[in-house]
PDB file of C-alpha atoms and ligand atoms in Angstrom:
ATOM      1  CA  MET A   1      10.843  14.485 -25.157  1.00  0.00           C
ATOM      2  CA  LYS A   2      12.263  14.048 -21.584  1.00  0.00           C
ATOM      3  CA  LYS A   3      11.791  10.463 -20.276  1.00  0.00           C
ATOM      4  CA  ALA A   4       9.201   9.771 -17.475  1.00  0.00           C
ATOM      5  CA  TYR A   5       8.738   6.721 -15.399  1.00  0.00           C
ATOM      6  CA  LEU A   6       4.956   5.425 -13.718  1.00  0.00           C
ATOM      7  CA  GLY A   7       4.674   3.446 -10.516  1.00  0.00           C
ATOM      8  CA  VAL A   8       1.171   2.081  -9.540  1.00  0.00           C
ATOM      9  CA  ASP A   9       0.492   0.339  -6.132  1.00  0.00           C
ATOM     10  CA  VAL A  10      -2.679  -1.005  -6.066  1.00  0.00           C
ATOM     11  CA  GLY A  11      -4.010  -2.247  -2.157  1.00  0.00           C
ATOM     12  CA  SER A  12      -7.244  -3.599  -1.174  1.00  0.00           C
ATOM     13  CA  ILE A  13      -8.260  -0.382   0.034  1.00  0.00           C
ATOM     14  CA  SER A  14      -6.370   2.343  -1.923  1.00  0.00           C
ATOM     15  CA  THR A  15      -4.917   2.544  -5.459  1.00  0.00           C
ATOM     16  CA  LYS A  16      -1.843   5.004  -5.763  1.00  0.00           C
ATOM     17  CA  GLY A  17       0.303   6.164  -8.448  1.00  0.00           C
ATOM     18  CA  VAL A  18       3.152   8.525  -9.451  1.00  0.00           C
ATOM     19  CA  ILE A  19       4.936   9.621 -12.435  1.00  0.00           C
ATOM     20  CA  ILE A  20       8.663  10.537 -11.926  1.00  0.00           C
ATOM     21  CA  ASP A  21      11.061  12.125 -13.982  1.00  0.00           C
ATOM     22  CA  LYS A  22      15.079  10.615 -14.244  1.00  0.00           C
ATOM     23  CA  ASN A  23      15.950  12.492 -10.879  1.00  0.00           C
ATOM     24  CA  ASN A  24      13.047  10.622  -8.841  1.00  0.00           C
ATOM     25  CA  LYS A  25      10.960  14.133  -9.077  1.00  0.00           C
ATOM     26  CA  ILE A  26       7.301  13.474  -8.819  1.00  0.00           C
ATOM     27  CA  LEU A  27       5.526  14.712 -12.140  1.00  0.00           C
ATOM     28  CA  ALA A  28       1.881  13.565 -11.216  1.00  0.00           C
ATOM     29  CA  GLU A  29       0.749  12.018  -8.173  1.00  0.00           C
ATOM     30  CA  ALA A  30      -2.922  10.249  -7.531  1.00  0.00           C
ATOM     31  CA  TYR A  31      -4.598   8.396  -4.536  1.00  0.00           C
ATOM     32  CA  LEU A  32      -8.031   7.070  -4.514  1.00  0.00           C
ATOM     33  CA  TRP A  33      -9.965   4.156  -3.481  1.00  0.00           C
ATOM     34  CA  THR A  34     -10.219   0.827  -4.973  1.00  0.00           C
ATOM     35  CA  GLU A  35     -13.383  -0.072  -4.057  1.00  0.00           C
ATOM     36  CA  GLY A  36     -13.198  -3.636  -4.881  1.00  0.00           C
ATOM     37  CA  ASN A  37     -12.188  -3.168  -8.228  1.00  0.00           C
ATOM     38  CA  PRO A  38      -8.516  -2.895  -9.046  1.00  0.00           C
ATOM     39  CA  ILE A  39      -9.144  -2.479 -12.811  1.00  0.00           C
ATOM     40  CA  GLY A  40     -11.659   0.272 -12.378  1.00  0.00           C
ATOM     41  CA  ALA A  41      -9.628   2.026  -9.851  1.00  0.00           C
ATOM     42  CA  VAL A  42      -6.282   1.613 -12.268  1.00  0.00           C
ATOM     43  CA  LYS A  43      -8.454   3.219 -15.194  1.00  0.00           C
ATOM     44  CA  ARG A  44      -9.313   6.041 -12.805  1.00  0.00           C
ATOM     45  CA  LEU A  45      -6.012   6.191 -11.480  1.00  0.00           C
ATOM     46  CA  ILE A  46      -4.550   6.856 -15.100  1.00  0.00           C
ATOM     47  CA  SER A  47      -7.041   9.351 -16.349  1.00  0.00           C
ATOM     48  CA  GLU A  48      -5.993  11.441 -13.218  1.00  0.00           C
ATOM     49  CA  LEU A  49      -2.325  11.101 -13.931  1.00  0.00           C
ATOM     50  CA  ALA A  50      -2.925  12.112 -17.247  1.00  0.00           C
ATOM     51  CA  ASN A  51      -4.647  15.115 -16.371  1.00  0.00           C
ATOM     52  CA  GLN A  52      -1.796  16.413 -14.309  1.00  0.00           C
ATOM     53  CA  PHE A  53       1.017  15.069 -16.532  1.00  0.00           C
ATOM     54  CA  GLU A  54       2.685  17.133 -19.594  1.00  0.00           C
ATOM     55  CA  GLN A  55       2.392  14.914 -22.253  1.00  0.00           C
ATOM     56  CA  LYS A  56       3.531  17.251 -24.700  1.00  0.00           C
ATOM     57  CA  LYS A  57       6.916  17.359 -22.862  1.00  0.00           C
ATOM     58  CA  TYR A  58       7.770  13.944 -21.189  1.00  0.00           C
ATOM     59  CA  LYS A  59       6.892  10.528 -22.463  1.00  0.00           C
ATOM     60  CA  VAL A  60       6.342   7.495 -20.269  1.00  0.00           C
ATOM     61  CA  VAL A  61       8.652   4.705 -21.145  1.00  0.00           C
ATOM     62  CA  GLY A  62       8.740   2.422 -17.995  1.00  0.00           C
ATOM     63  CA  VAL A  63       5.699   1.078 -15.922  1.00  0.00           C
ATOM     64  CA  GLY A  64       6.181  -0.664 -12.424  1.00  0.00           C
ATOM     65  CA  THR A  65       3.817  -2.154 -10.342  1.00  0.00           C
ATOM     66  CA  THR A  66       3.358  -3.201  -6.690  1.00  0.00           C
ATOM     67  CA  GLY A  67       0.711  -4.083  -3.921  1.00  0.00           C
ATOM     68  CA  SER A  68      -1.745  -6.859  -3.540  1.00  0.00           C
ATOM     69  CA  ALA A  69      -3.023  -6.703  -7.066  1.00  0.00           C
ATOM     70  CA  ARG A  70       0.484  -6.278  -8.641  1.00  0.00           C
ATOM     71  CA  LYS A  71       0.418  -8.958 -11.250  1.00  0.00           C
ATOM     72  CA  LEU A  72      -3.085  -8.091 -12.608  1.00  0.00           C
ATOM     73  CA  THR A  73      -2.352  -4.088 -12.875  1.00  0.00           C
ATOM     74  CA  GLY A  74       1.288  -5.082 -14.184  1.00  0.00           C
ATOM     75  CA  THR A  75      -0.475  -6.691 -17.257  1.00  0.00           C
ATOM     76  CA  ILE A  76      -3.235  -4.378 -17.962  1.00  0.00           C
ATOM     77  CA  LEU A  77      -0.629  -1.610 -17.996  1.00  0.00           C
ATOM     78  CA  GLY A  78       2.235  -3.888 -19.737  1.00  0.00           C
ATOM     79  CA  ALA A  79       4.402  -3.236 -16.800  1.00  0.00           C
ATOM     80  CA  ASN A  80       8.355  -4.067 -17.006  1.00  0.00           C
ATOM     81  CA  VAL A  81       8.853  -4.552 -13.473  1.00  0.00           C
ATOM     82  CA  VAL A  82       6.050  -6.019 -11.087  1.00  0.00           C
ATOM     83  CA  LYS A  83       7.800  -6.223  -7.525  1.00  0.00           C
ATOM     84  CA  ASN A  84       6.442  -7.123  -3.904  1.00  0.00           C
ATOM     85  CA  GLU A  85       5.715  -4.216  -1.717  1.00  0.00           C
ATOM     86  CA  ILE A  86       8.777  -4.841   0.711  1.00  0.00           C
ATOM     87  CA  THR A  87      11.296  -4.178  -2.274  1.00  0.00           C
ATOM     88  CA  ALA A  88       9.032  -1.231  -3.637  1.00  0.00           C
ATOM     89  CA  HIS A  89       8.375   0.549  -0.128  1.00  0.00           C
ATOM     90  CA  ALA A  90      12.150   0.035   0.918  1.00  0.00           C
ATOM     91  CA  ILE A  91      13.494   1.430  -2.301  1.00  0.00           C
ATOM     92  CA  GLY A  92      10.603   4.047  -2.398  1.00  0.00           C
ATOM     93  CA  THR A  93      12.248   5.029   1.592  1.00  0.00           C
ATOM     94  CA  THR A  94      16.062   4.824   0.665  1.00  0.00           C
ATOM     95  CA  SER A  95      15.394   7.164  -2.528  1.00  0.00           C
ATOM     96  CA  LEU A  96      14.407  10.109   0.241  1.00  0.00           C
ATOM     97  CA  TYR A  97      15.803   8.656   3.620  1.00  0.00           C
ATOM     98  CA  PRO A  98      19.167   6.921   2.423  1.00  0.00           C
ATOM     99  CA  GLU A  99      20.391   6.610   6.250  1.00  0.00           C
ATOM    100  CA  VAL A 100      16.775   4.880   7.469  1.00  0.00           C
ATOM    101  CA  ARG A 101      17.210   1.595   9.306  1.00  0.00           C
ATOM    102  CA  THR A 102      13.356   0.790  10.142  1.00  0.00           C
ATOM    103  CA  ILE A 103      10.403   1.352   8.050  1.00  0.00           C
ATOM    104  CA  PHE A 104       6.725   1.316   9.584  1.00  0.00           C
ATOM    105  CA  GLU A 105       4.048   0.982   7.439  1.00  0.00           C
ATOM    106  CA  ILE A 106       0.413   0.687   8.461  1.00  0.00           C
ATOM    107  CA  GLY A 107      -2.020   0.479   5.489  1.00  0.00           C
ATOM    108  CA  GLY A 108      -5.699  -0.231   5.306  1.00  0.00           C
ATOM    109  CA  GLN A 109      -5.679  -3.574   5.757  1.00  0.00           C
ATOM    110  CA  ASP A 110      -2.458  -5.184   6.463  1.00  0.00           C
ATOM    111  CA  SER A 111       0.745  -3.568   8.013  1.00  0.00           C
ATOM    112  CA  LYS A 112       4.691  -4.096   7.547  1.00  0.00           C
ATOM    113  CA  ILE A 113       7.988  -3.834   8.997  1.00  0.00           C
ATOM    114  CA  ILE A 114      11.292  -3.376   6.925  1.00  0.00           C
ATOM    115  CA  ILE A 115      14.582  -3.358   8.481  1.00  0.00           C
ATOM    116  CA  ILE A 116      17.088  -1.777   6.416  1.00  0.00           C
ATOM    117  CA  GLU A 117      21.187  -1.485   6.789  1.00  0.00           C
ATOM    118  CA  ASP A 118      23.111   0.046   4.666  1.00  0.00           C
ATOM    119  CA  GLY A 119      20.213   0.561   2.261  1.00  0.00           C
ATOM    120  CA  ILE A 120      19.924  -3.432   1.891  1.00  0.00           C
ATOM    121  CA  VAL A 121      16.534  -4.860   3.345  1.00  0.00           C
ATOM    122  CA  VAL A 122      17.725  -7.367   5.962  1.00  0.00           C
ATOM    123  CA  ASP A 123      14.459  -8.440   7.866  1.00  0.00           C
ATOM    124  CA  TYR A 124      10.820  -7.796   7.258  1.00  0.00           C
ATOM    125  CA  ALA A 125       7.647  -9.003   8.547  1.00  0.00           C
ATOM    126  CA  MET A 126       3.904  -8.749   7.493  1.00  0.00           C
ATOM    127  CA  ASN A 127       0.668  -8.804   8.763  1.00  0.00           C
ATOM    128  CA  THR A 128      -2.225  -9.646   6.906  1.00  0.00           C
ATOM    129  CA  LEU A 129      -4.469 -11.423   9.234  1.00  0.00           C
ATOM    130  CA  CYS A 130      -5.248  -9.358  12.212  1.00  0.00           C
ATOM    131  CA  ALA A 131      -7.045  -6.188  11.492  1.00  0.00           C
ATOM    132  CA  ALA A 132      -6.231  -4.502  14.778  1.00  0.00           C
ATOM    133  CA  GLY A 133      -3.183  -2.871  13.930  1.00  0.00           C
ATOM    134  CA  THR A 134      -4.876  -1.552  10.579  1.00  0.00           C
ATOM    135  CA  GLY A 135      -6.419   1.595   9.014  1.00  0.00           C
ATOM    136  CA  ALA A 136      -9.673  -0.438   8.798  1.00  0.00           C
ATOM    137  CA  PHE A 137      -9.685  -0.933  12.846  1.00  0.00           C
ATOM    138  CA  LEU A 138      -9.153   2.928  13.181  1.00  0.00           C
ATOM    139  CA  THR A 139     -12.247   3.425  10.601  1.00  0.00           C
ATOM    140  CA  SER A 140     -14.265   1.306  12.008  1.00  0.00           C
ATOM    141  CA  GLN A 141     -13.671   2.268  15.927  1.00  0.00           C
ATOM    142  CA  ALA A 142     -13.949   6.243  14.565  1.00  0.00           C
ATOM    143  CA  ARG A 143     -17.655   5.219  13.440  1.00  0.00           C
ATOM    144  CA  ARG A 144     -18.544   3.534  16.662  1.00  0.00           C
ATOM    145  CA  LEU A 145     -17.487   6.860  18.435  1.00  0.00           C
ATOM    146  CA  GLY A 146     -19.561   8.860  15.907  1.00  0.00           C
ATOM    147  CA  LEU A 147     -16.273  10.364  14.635  1.00  0.00           C
ATOM    148  CA  GLU A 148     -14.659  10.962  11.193  1.00  0.00           C
ATOM    149  CA  VAL A 149     -11.190   9.089  11.036  1.00  0.00           C
ATOM    150  CA  GLU A 150      -9.594  12.554  10.128  1.00  0.00           C
ATOM    151  CA  GLU A 151     -10.952  13.676  13.479  1.00  0.00           C
ATOM    152  CA  PHE A 152      -9.032  11.183  15.516  1.00  0.00           C
ATOM    153  CA  GLY A 153      -5.565  12.514  15.523  1.00  0.00           C
ATOM    154  CA  PRO A 154      -6.201  16.183  16.488  1.00  0.00           C
ATOM    155  CA  LEU A 155      -8.507  14.767  19.012  1.00  0.00           C
ATOM    156  CA  ALA A 156      -6.026  12.422  20.699  1.00  0.00           C
ATOM    157  CA  LEU A 157      -3.448  14.922  21.086  1.00  0.00           C
ATOM    158  CA  GLN A 158      -5.826  16.535  23.591  1.00  0.00           C
ATOM    159  CA  SER A 159      -5.433  13.596  25.787  1.00  0.00           C
ATOM    160  CA  ASN A 160      -3.187  13.501  28.776  1.00  0.00           C
ATOM    161  CA  ASN A 161      -4.398  10.137  30.085  1.00  0.00           C
ATOM    162  CA  PRO A 162      -4.831   7.954  27.060  1.00  0.00           C
ATOM    163  CA  THR A 163      -7.471   5.161  28.174  1.00  0.00           C
ATOM    164  CA  ASN A 164      -5.964   1.637  28.294  1.00  0.00           C
ATOM    165  CA  ILE A 165      -7.501  -0.315  25.357  1.00  0.00           C
ATOM    166  CA  ALA A 166      -7.294  -4.316  24.758  1.00  0.00           C
ATOM    167  CA  ALA A 167      -5.259  -4.481  21.642  1.00  0.00           C
ATOM    168  CA  ARG A 168      -4.686  -8.326  21.205  1.00  0.00           C
ATOM    169  CA  CYS A 169      -7.020  -8.556  18.508  1.00  0.00           C
ATOM    170  CA  THR A 170     -10.010  -6.527  16.844  1.00  0.00           C
ATOM    171  CA  VAL A 171     -12.592  -8.170  18.791  1.00  0.00           C
ATOM    172  CA  PHE A 172     -11.222  -7.683  22.516  1.00  0.00           C
ATOM    173  CA  ALA A 173     -10.410  -4.378  21.296  1.00  0.00           C
ATOM    174  CA  GLU A 174     -13.999  -3.523  20.416  1.00  0.00           C
ATOM    175  CA  SER A 175     -15.657  -4.984  23.080  1.00  0.00           C
ATOM    176  CA  ASP A 176     -13.321  -3.250  25.518  1.00  0.00           C
ATOM    177  CA  LEU A 177     -13.738   0.083  23.757  1.00  0.00           C
ATOM    178  CA  VAL A 178     -17.595  -0.268  24.301  1.00  0.00           C
ATOM    179  CA  HIS A 179     -16.857  -1.120  27.990  1.00  0.00           C
ATOM    180  CA  LYS A 180     -14.566   2.102  28.438  1.00  0.00           C
ATOM    181  CA  MET A 181     -17.462   4.205  26.863  1.00  0.00           C
ATOM    182  CA  GLN A 182     -19.780   3.160  29.189  1.00  0.00           C
ATOM    183  CA  ILE A 183     -17.993   3.510  32.257  1.00  0.00           C
ATOM    184  CA  GLY A 184     -17.620   7.191  31.171  1.00  0.00           C
ATOM    185  CA  HIS A 185     -14.155   7.625  29.929  1.00  0.00           C
ATOM    186  CA  ARG A 186     -13.554  10.817  27.910  1.00  0.00           C
ATOM    187  CA  ARG A 187     -13.783  10.512  24.161  1.00  0.00           C
ATOM    188  CA  GLU A 188     -10.492  12.098  23.768  1.00  0.00           C
ATOM    189  CA  ASP A 189      -8.711   9.463  26.165  1.00  0.00           C
ATOM    190  CA  ILE A 190     -10.424   6.670  24.196  1.00  0.00           C
ATOM    191  CA  VAL A 191      -9.178   8.176  20.750  1.00  0.00           C
ATOM    192  CA  ALA A 192      -5.586   8.128  22.381  1.00  0.00           C
ATOM    193  CA  GLY A 193      -6.054   4.819  23.845  1.00  0.00           C
ATOM    194  CA  LEU A 194      -6.821   3.687  20.511  1.00  0.00           C
ATOM    195  CA  CYS A 195      -4.032   5.253  18.725  1.00  0.00           C
ATOM    196  CA  LYS A 196      -1.578   3.486  21.497  1.00  0.00           C
ATOM    197  CA  ALA A 197      -3.355  -0.024  20.877  1.00  0.00           C
ATOM    198  CA  VAL A 198      -2.841   0.282  17.164  1.00  0.00           C
ATOM    199  CA  VAL A 199       0.957   0.794  17.938  1.00  0.00           C
ATOM    200  CA  THR A 200       1.122  -1.761  20.744  1.00  0.00           C
ATOM    201  CA  ASN A 201      -0.674  -4.585  18.534  1.00  0.00           C
ATOM    202  CA  TYR A 202       1.682  -3.442  15.479  1.00  0.00           C
ATOM    203  CA  LEU A 203       5.014  -3.633  17.708  1.00  0.00           C
ATOM    204  CA  ASN A 204       3.711  -6.904  19.245  1.00  0.00           C
ATOM    205  CA  ASN A 205       2.875  -8.509  16.065  1.00  0.00           C
ATOM    206  CA  VAL A 206       4.879  -7.590  12.848  1.00  0.00           C
ATOM    207  CA  GLY A 207       7.538  -5.926  15.219  1.00  0.00           C
ATOM    208  CA  LYS A 208       7.962  -9.005  17.425  1.00  0.00           C
ATOM    209  CA  GLY A 209      11.427  -9.843  17.712  1.00  0.00           C
ATOM    210  CA  LYS A 210      12.418  -7.085  15.347  1.00  0.00           C
ATOM    211  CA  LYS A 211      15.681  -4.887  16.054  1.00  0.00           C
ATOM    212  CA  ILE A 212      13.770  -1.617  15.841  1.00  0.00           C
ATOM    213  CA  LYS A 213      16.537   1.313  15.155  1.00  0.00           C
ATOM    214  CA  SER A 214      16.784   4.655  14.300  1.00  0.00           C
ATOM    215  CA  PRO A 215      15.800   6.622  11.902  1.00  0.00           C
ATOM    216  CA  ILE A 216      12.248   5.323  11.670  1.00  0.00           C
ATOM    217  CA  VAL A 217      10.218   6.252   8.922  1.00  0.00           C
ATOM    218  CA  PHE A 218       6.641   5.653   9.055  1.00  0.00           C
ATOM    219  CA  GLN A 219       4.357   5.392   6.208  1.00  0.00           C
ATOM    220  CA  GLY A 220       1.187   3.946   4.570  1.00  0.00           C
ATOM    221  CA  GLY A 221      -2.517   5.413   4.927  1.00  0.00           C
ATOM    222  CA  VAL A 222      -2.400   5.574   8.817  1.00  0.00           C
ATOM    223  CA  SER A 223       0.961   7.804   9.048  1.00  0.00           C
ATOM    224  CA  LYS A 224      -1.675  10.545   8.301  1.00  0.00           C
ATOM    225  CA  ASN A 225      -2.957  10.205  11.929  1.00  0.00           C
ATOM    226  CA  ILE A 226      -0.754  12.277  14.289  1.00  0.00           C
ATOM    227  CA  GLY A 227      -2.342  10.549  17.266  1.00  0.00           C
ATOM    228  CA  VAL A 228      -0.708   7.150  15.962  1.00  0.00           C
ATOM    229  CA  ILE A 229       2.665   9.197  14.985  1.00  0.00           C
ATOM    230  CA  LYS A 230       2.704  10.662  18.707  1.00  0.00           C
ATOM    231  CA  ALA A 231       1.746   6.965  19.915  1.00  0.00           C
ATOM    232  CA  PHE A 232       4.668   5.405  18.428  1.00  0.00           C
ATOM    233  CA  SER A 233       6.950   8.080  19.202  1.00  0.00           C
ATOM    234  CA  ASP A 234       5.886   7.781  22.948  1.00  0.00           C
ATOM    235  CA  VAL A 235       6.195   4.186  22.968  1.00  0.00           C
ATOM    236  CA  THR A 236       9.425   3.624  20.919  1.00  0.00           C
ATOM    237  CA  LYS A 237      11.096   7.002  22.708  1.00  0.00           C
ATOM    238  CA  GLU A 238      12.396   8.106  19.000  1.00  0.00           C
ATOM    239  CA  GLU A 239      11.855  10.562  16.594  1.00  0.00           C
ATOM    240  CA  ILE A 240       9.152   9.056  14.038  1.00  0.00           C
ATOM    241  CA  ILE A 241       9.740  10.514  10.680  1.00  0.00           C
ATOM    242  CA  VAL A 242       6.718  11.056   8.126  1.00  0.00           C
ATOM    243  CA  ASP A 243       7.539  12.343   4.548  1.00  0.00           C
ATOM    244  CA  PRO A 244       4.856  14.484   2.992  1.00  0.00           C
ATOM    245  CA  ASN A 245       4.304  11.492   0.402  1.00  0.00           C
ATOM    246  CA  SER A 246       4.061   8.790   2.980  1.00  0.00           C
ATOM    247  CA  HIS A 247       1.292   7.288   1.114  1.00  0.00           C
ATOM    248  CA  LEU A 248       3.008   7.333  -2.200  1.00  0.00           C
ATOM    249  CA  LEU A 249       6.420   5.560  -1.234  1.00  0.00           C
ATOM    250  CA  GLY A 250       5.219   1.980  -2.548  1.00  0.00           C
ATOM    251  CA  ALA A 251       4.482   3.709  -6.099  1.00  0.00           C
ATOM    252  CA  LEU A 252       7.501   5.868  -5.956  1.00  0.00           C
ATOM    253  CA  GLY A 253       9.725   2.773  -5.076  1.00  0.00           C
ATOM    254  CA  VAL A 254       8.294   0.639  -8.097  1.00  0.00           C
ATOM    255  CA  ALA A 255       8.671   3.665 -10.482  1.00  0.00           C
ATOM    256  CA  ILE A 256      12.624   4.105  -9.665  1.00  0.00           C
ATOM    257  CA  LEU A 257      12.802   0.257 -10.268  1.00  0.00           C
ATOM    258  CA  ALA A 258      11.195   0.885 -13.862  1.00  0.00           C
ATOM    259  CA  LYS A 259      13.516   3.645 -14.660  1.00  0.00           C
ATOM    260  CA  ASN A 260      16.356   1.061 -13.542  1.00  0.00           C
ATOM    261  CA  LYS A 261      15.117  -1.302 -15.857  1.00  0.00           C
ATOM    262  CA  LYS A 262      17.243  -1.380 -19.380  1.00  0.00           C
ATOM    263  CA  SER A 263      14.088  -2.271 -21.203  1.00  0.00           C
ATOM    264  CA  GLU A 264      12.024   0.943 -22.359  1.00  0.00           C
ATOM    265  CA  LYS A 265       8.556   0.737 -23.996  1.00  0.00           C
ATOM    266  CA  ASP A 266       6.201   3.995 -24.680  1.00  0.00           C
ATOM    267  CA  PHE A 267       3.341   3.602 -22.235  1.00  0.00           C
ATOM    268  CA  ASP A 268      -0.547   4.681 -23.962  1.00  0.00           C
ATOM    269  CA  PHE A 269      -2.461   6.403 -21.298  1.00  0.00           C
ATOM    270  CA  ASP A 270      -5.653   5.753 -22.990  1.00  0.00           C
ATOM    271  CA  ILE A 271      -6.378   2.328 -21.120  1.00  0.00           C
ATOM    272  CA  ASN A 272      -9.988   3.562 -20.850  1.00  0.00           C
ATOM    273  CA  GLU A 273     -11.481   2.166 -24.234  1.00  0.00           C
ATOM    274  CA  ILE A 274      -9.811  -1.248 -23.602  1.00  0.00           C
ATOM    275  CA  GLU A 275     -11.880  -3.745 -21.770  1.00  0.00           C
ATOM    276  CA  PHE A 276     -10.549  -5.896 -19.263  1.00  0.00           C
ATOM    277  CA  GLU A 277     -12.157  -8.851 -17.979  1.00  0.00           C
ATOM    278  CA  THR A 278     -10.493 -11.266 -15.189  1.00  0.00           C
ATOM    279  CA  ARG A 279     -12.011 -14.833 -14.622  1.00  0.00           C
ATOM    280  CA  GLY A 280     -11.047 -17.472 -12.351  1.00  0.00           C
ATOM    281  CA  VAL A 281     -10.929 -21.131 -13.102  1.00  0.00           C
ATOM    282  CA  GLU A 282     -10.478 -24.082 -10.914  1.00  0.00           C
ATOM    283  CA  CYS A 283      -7.678 -26.397 -12.233  1.00  0.00           C
ATOM    284  CA  LYS A 284      -9.029 -30.412 -11.585  1.00  0.00           C
ATOM    285  CA  LYS A 285      -5.959 -32.088 -12.354  1.00  0.00           C
ATOM    286  CA  CYS A 286      -5.027 -32.694  -8.909  1.00  0.00           C
ATOM    287  CA  ALA A 287      -6.336 -32.398  -5.662  1.00  0.00           C
ATOM    288  CA  ASN A 288      -4.585 -28.619  -4.967  1.00  0.00           C
ATOM    289  CA  ASN A 289      -7.474 -27.420  -7.170  1.00  0.00           C
ATOM    290  CA  CYS A 290      -5.512 -24.619  -8.096  1.00  0.00           C
ATOM    291  CA  GLU A 291      -7.436 -21.157  -8.750  1.00  0.00           C
ATOM    292  CA  ILE A 292      -6.060 -19.850 -11.797  1.00  0.00           C
ATOM    293  CA  ILE A 293      -6.709 -16.225 -12.672  1.00  0.00           C
ATOM    294  CA  CYS A 294      -7.094 -15.359 -16.362  1.00  0.00           C
ATOM    295  CA  VAL A 295      -7.151 -11.869 -17.458  1.00  0.00           C
ATOM    296  CA  PHE A 296      -8.649 -10.672 -21.062  1.00  0.00           C
ATOM    297  CA  LYS A 297      -7.931  -7.977 -22.933  1.00  0.00           C
ATOM    298  CA  ASP A 298     -10.719  -7.044 -25.463  1.00  0.00           C
ATOM    299  CA  GLY A 299     -11.720 -10.790 -25.405  1.00  0.00           C
ATOM    300  CA  TYR A 300      -8.473 -12.141 -25.679  1.00  0.00           C
ATOM    301  CA  LEU A 301      -6.617 -13.984 -22.910  1.00  0.00           C
ATOM    302  CA  ILE A 302      -3.669 -11.943 -22.102  1.00  0.00           C
ATOM    303  CA  ASP A 303      -2.077 -13.445 -18.855  1.00  0.00           C
ATOM    304  CA  SER A 304      -3.181 -16.065 -16.388  1.00  0.00           C
ATOM    305  CA  TRP A 305      -1.288 -17.394 -12.974  1.00  0.00           C
ATOM    306  CA  GLY A 306      -2.380 -19.148 -10.027  1.00  0.00           C
ATOM    307  CA  ASN A 307      -1.031 -22.619 -11.214  1.00  0.00           C
ATOM    308  CA  ARG A 308       1.256 -24.332  -8.817  1.00  0.00           C
ATOM    309  CA  CYS A 309       2.780 -26.398 -11.472  1.00  0.00           C
ATOM    310  CA  GLU A 310       2.911 -26.419 -15.480  1.00  0.00           C
ATOM    311  CA  ASN A 311       0.461 -28.802 -15.989  1.00  0.00           C
ATOM    312  CA  GLY A 312      -2.370 -26.333 -15.197  1.00  0.00           C
ATOM    313  CA  ALA A 313      -0.477 -23.673 -16.875  1.00  0.00           C
ATOM    314  CA  ILE A 314      -3.126 -22.007 -19.442  1.00  0.00           C
ATOM    315  CA  LYS A 315      -1.686 -21.437 -22.596  1.00  0.00           C
ATOM    316  CA  ILE A 316      -2.108 -17.550 -24.388  1.00  0.00           C
ATOM    317  CA  LYS A 317      -2.610 -17.375 -28.101  1.00  0.00           C
ATOM    318  CA  GLU A 318      -1.156 -15.328 -30.292  1.00  0.00           C
ATOM    319  CA  GLN A 319      -3.601 -12.339 -31.449  1.00  0.00           C
ATOM    320  CA  SER A 320      -4.195 -12.488 -35.394  1.00  0.00           C
TER     321      SER A 320
HETATM  322  S1  LIG B 401      -2.014 -26.464 -11.606  1.00  0.00           S
HETATM  323 FE1  LIG B 401      -0.850 -28.216 -11.063  1.00  0.00          FE
HETATM  324  S2  LIG B 401      -0.900 -28.270  -8.502  1.00  0.00           S
HETATM  325 FE2  LIG B 401      -2.874 -26.931  -9.422  1.00  0.00          FE
HETATM  326  S3  LIG B 401      -4.248 -28.095  -9.361  1.00  0.00           S
HETATM  327 FE3  LIG B 401      -3.659 -28.047 -11.606  1.00  0.00          FE
HETATM  328  S4  LIG B 401      -2.201 -29.924 -11.383  1.00  0.00           S
HETATM  329 FE4  LIG B 401      -2.569 -29.334  -9.700  1.00  0.00          FE
END
């Protein structure tokens, strides 16, 4: 049987997964909403991938996880690689675009910028605090305008005169949007203005002080929005490259990292039968009161983290 590798990227909004072969070719892919339940999302993702995957021809021998729930997911899937999003996105992107110098990434609730030289990450920044430069912001503003977020991009392209929208933070942007609607700005101009506001906010926050050089690759869920792509191109005066799999590049990157690991272990797709549970426990041994996350598989503790020192470590008993 041929070898394959699974990469899973679990974020707060969406959960992504790919299975690749030894040449990094994607054999199966899935993208779904996390819906506040990373364990449930990973189970659904694995079922979806199993349906697409030729299990008679290939076997998965390596698993990598990334994203905000990477540790939890890594424990559940028995991953041999658990990596942060910066590394995963950089590896995924450079595998397709070896010359890339700048990666813009805008997801549902966070955004990042990665600066690359000769295929190596030399600088990066992440924004997890202000929503004004993220997909969640665009979705909420679309609703306010009575639109689906998918309608945003094509509508923005119809504008010749994007409305200026204060982009400093979500609250300012929202009140400014309402004001511009009341004084009669056209809907396409407001939508184009919002796309530009997301870009300006992004460049003034995560992009602040960064040496943005071409080629630029834009990824994450918001990279599907043609209005935001155009706004990036207008503001930076550079070509913006968006891969057809721009939403999967973190998962691809961590699958490649799993492939590069020497250790191999056959992966069992049948995780739906297994009961996983997480519990938070507060360590009271000092004033830090660390919240320790414990993961139980069929009632047995299989992993824990969150303790800032060894005094708070929770011992895992061997299953008999
Ligand atoms: S884990 Fe260590 S640092 Fe955290 S509360 Fe317990 S004793 Fe304090």
